[in-house]
Short mmCIF file of C-alpha atoms in Angstrom, two decimals:
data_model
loop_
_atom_site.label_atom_id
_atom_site.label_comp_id
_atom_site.label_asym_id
_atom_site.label_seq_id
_atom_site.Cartn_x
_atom_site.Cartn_y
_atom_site.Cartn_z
CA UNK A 1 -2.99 -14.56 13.12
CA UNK A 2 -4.92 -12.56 10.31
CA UNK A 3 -3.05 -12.25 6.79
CA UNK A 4 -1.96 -9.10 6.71
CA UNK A 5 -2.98 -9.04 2.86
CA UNK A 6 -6.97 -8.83 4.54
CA UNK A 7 -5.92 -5.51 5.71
CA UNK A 8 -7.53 -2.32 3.95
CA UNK A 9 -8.96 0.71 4.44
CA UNK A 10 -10.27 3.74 2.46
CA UNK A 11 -8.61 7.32 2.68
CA UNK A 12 -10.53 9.64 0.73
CA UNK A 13 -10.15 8.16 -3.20
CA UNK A 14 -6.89 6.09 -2.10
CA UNK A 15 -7.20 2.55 -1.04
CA UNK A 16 -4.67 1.71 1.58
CA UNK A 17 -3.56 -2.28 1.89
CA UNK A 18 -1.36 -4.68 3.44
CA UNK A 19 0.30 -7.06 1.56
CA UNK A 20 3.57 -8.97 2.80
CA UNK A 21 4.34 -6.68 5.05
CA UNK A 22 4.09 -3.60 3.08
CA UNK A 23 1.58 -0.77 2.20
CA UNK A 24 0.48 -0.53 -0.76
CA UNK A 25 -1.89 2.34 -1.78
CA UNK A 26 -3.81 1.99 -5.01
CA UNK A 27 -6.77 4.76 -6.74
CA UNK A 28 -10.36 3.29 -4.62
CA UNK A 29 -11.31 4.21 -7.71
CA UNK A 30 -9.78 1.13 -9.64
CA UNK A 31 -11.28 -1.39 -7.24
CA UNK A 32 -14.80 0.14 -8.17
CA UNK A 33 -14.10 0.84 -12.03
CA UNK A 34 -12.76 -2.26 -12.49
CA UNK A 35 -15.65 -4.50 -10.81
CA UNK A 36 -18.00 -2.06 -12.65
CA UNK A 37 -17.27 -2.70 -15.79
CA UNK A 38 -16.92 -6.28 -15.50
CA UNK A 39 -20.58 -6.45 -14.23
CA UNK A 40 -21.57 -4.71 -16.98
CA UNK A 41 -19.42 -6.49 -19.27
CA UNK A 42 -21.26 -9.31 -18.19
CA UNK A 43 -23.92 -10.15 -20.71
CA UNK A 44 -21.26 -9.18 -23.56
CA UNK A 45 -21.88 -5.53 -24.16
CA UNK A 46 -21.79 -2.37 -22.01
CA UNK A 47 -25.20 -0.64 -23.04
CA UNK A 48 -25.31 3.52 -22.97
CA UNK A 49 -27.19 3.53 -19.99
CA UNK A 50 -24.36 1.18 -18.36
CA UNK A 51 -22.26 3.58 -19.51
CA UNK A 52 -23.64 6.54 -18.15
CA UNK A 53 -24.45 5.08 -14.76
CA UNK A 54 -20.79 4.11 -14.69
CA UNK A 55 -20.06 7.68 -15.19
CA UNK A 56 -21.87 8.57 -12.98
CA UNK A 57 -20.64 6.69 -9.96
CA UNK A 58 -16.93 7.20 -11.29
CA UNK A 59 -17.63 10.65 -10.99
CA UNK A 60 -19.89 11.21 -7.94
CA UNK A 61 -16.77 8.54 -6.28
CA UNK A 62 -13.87 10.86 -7.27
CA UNK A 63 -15.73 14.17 -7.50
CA UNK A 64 -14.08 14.70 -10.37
CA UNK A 65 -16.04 15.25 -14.15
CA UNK A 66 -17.10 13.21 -16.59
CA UNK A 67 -13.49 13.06 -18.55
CA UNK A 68 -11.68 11.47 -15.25
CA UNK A 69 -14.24 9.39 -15.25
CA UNK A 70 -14.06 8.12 -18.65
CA UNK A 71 -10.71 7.58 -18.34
CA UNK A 72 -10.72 5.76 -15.14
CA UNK A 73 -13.76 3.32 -16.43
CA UNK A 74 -11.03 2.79 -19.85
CA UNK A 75 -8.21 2.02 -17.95
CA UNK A 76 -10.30 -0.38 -15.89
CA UNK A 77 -10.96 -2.16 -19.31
CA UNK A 78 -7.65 -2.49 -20.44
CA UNK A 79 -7.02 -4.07 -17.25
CA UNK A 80 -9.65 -7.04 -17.53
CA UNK A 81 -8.49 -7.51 -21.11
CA UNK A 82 -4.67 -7.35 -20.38
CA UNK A 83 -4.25 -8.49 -16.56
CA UNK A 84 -4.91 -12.43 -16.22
CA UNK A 85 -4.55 -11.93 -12.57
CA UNK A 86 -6.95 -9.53 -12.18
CA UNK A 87 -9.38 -11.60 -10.04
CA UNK A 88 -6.78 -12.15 -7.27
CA UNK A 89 -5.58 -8.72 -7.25
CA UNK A 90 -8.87 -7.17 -6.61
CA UNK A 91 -9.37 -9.73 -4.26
CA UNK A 92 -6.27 -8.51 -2.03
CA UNK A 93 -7.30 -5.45 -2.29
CA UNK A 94 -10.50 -5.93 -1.49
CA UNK A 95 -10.36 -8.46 1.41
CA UNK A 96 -10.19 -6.56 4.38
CA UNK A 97 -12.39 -3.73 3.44
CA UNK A 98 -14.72 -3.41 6.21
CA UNK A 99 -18.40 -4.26 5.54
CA UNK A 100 -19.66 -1.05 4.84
CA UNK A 101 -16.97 -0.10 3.02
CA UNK A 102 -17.75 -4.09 1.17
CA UNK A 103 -21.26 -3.28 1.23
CA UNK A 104 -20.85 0.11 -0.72
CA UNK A 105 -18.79 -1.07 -3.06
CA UNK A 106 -21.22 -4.26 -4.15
CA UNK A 107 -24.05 -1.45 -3.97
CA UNK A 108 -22.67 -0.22 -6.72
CA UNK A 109 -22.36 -3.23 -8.80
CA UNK A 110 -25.92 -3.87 -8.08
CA UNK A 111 -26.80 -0.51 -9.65
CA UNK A 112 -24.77 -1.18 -12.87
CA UNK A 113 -27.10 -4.50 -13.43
CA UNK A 114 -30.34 -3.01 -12.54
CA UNK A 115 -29.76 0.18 -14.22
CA UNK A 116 -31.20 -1.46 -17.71
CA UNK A 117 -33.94 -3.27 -15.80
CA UNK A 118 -32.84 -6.48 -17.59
CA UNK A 119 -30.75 -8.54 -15.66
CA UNK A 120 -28.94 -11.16 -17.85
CA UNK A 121 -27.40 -14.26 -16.36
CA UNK A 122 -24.26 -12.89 -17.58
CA UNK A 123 -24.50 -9.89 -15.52
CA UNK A 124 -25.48 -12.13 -12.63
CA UNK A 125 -22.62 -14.48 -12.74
CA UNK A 126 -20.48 -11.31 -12.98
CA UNK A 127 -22.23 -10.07 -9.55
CA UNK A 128 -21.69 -13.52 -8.25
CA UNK A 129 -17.80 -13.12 -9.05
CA UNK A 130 -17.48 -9.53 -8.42
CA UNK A 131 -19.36 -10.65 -4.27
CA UNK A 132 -16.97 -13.39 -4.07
CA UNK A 133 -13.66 -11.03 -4.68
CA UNK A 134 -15.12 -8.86 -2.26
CA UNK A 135 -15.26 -11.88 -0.04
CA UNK A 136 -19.29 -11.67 0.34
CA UNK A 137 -21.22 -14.88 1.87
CA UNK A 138 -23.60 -16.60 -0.74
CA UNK A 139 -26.41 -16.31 1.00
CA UNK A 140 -25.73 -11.76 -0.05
CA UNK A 141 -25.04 -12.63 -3.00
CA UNK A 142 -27.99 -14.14 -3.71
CA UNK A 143 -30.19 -12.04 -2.16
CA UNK A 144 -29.22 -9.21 -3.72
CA UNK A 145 -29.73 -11.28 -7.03
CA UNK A 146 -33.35 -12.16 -6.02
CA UNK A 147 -33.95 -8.21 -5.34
CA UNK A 148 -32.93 -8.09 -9.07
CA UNK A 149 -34.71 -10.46 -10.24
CA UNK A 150 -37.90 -9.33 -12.45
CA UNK A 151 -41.21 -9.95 -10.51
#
């Protein structure tokens, strides 16, 4: 029988999941701002154009402006620095997404590391980490890491 934890679907901005036996709903938007900024967290800093991109897909996610945004992609750093079980939260929550939804979201990610054109093996162990929460095979993960790769 499936875990009803793998069970979650998108409604508008709200993420709706299953987890022992009860829905919980959580902003879509922290499943994306969070993963965002750890990718680009990944090779130590979060450049200007990281930032901007990120406010950009906050915003075009939410259709809300730049300020709900910002304060979305802050909260989601609190929460890496504060929340030691981060990983396996997003990883409920993400689970049982279905693969477009999955897809979408790591789309994203991608554009946060190629946005600088420079991808750092920081940023790519954070994609690595941010495909396996969203329960991605290897064999994805790495080819969207060769697509990034400079030629």
């Amino acid at each position: 029988m499936e875990n009803q934890a793998e069970i979650a679907r998108f409604e508008g901005t709200r993420l709706l999941y299953e987890e022992d036996g009860t829905t919980n709903t959580c902003d879509a938007t922290f499943l994306i701002s969070t993963l965002l900024v750890f990718v680009a967290k990944g090779d130590g800093h979060i450049s200007a154009l990281e930032t901007g991109k990120m406010l950009e897909i906050v915003s075009s996610q939410i259709g809300a402006g730049s300020a709900e945004a910002l304060q979305h992609l802050s909260s989601a750093v609190m929460t890496l620095a504060d929340d030691k079980d981060i990983a396996l939260r997003l990883r409920k929550i993400g689970q049982g997404l279905s693969a477009a939804e999955t897809e979408r979201v790591f789309d994203l990610m991608l554009e946060i590391a190629a946005v600088d054109n420079d991808l750092d093996s920081g940023e790519a162990d954070a994609i690595k980490f941010a495909g396996q929460i969203l329960g991605l095979s290897q064999n994805r993960i790495y080819s969207a890491l060769r697509a990034l790769a400079p030629k």
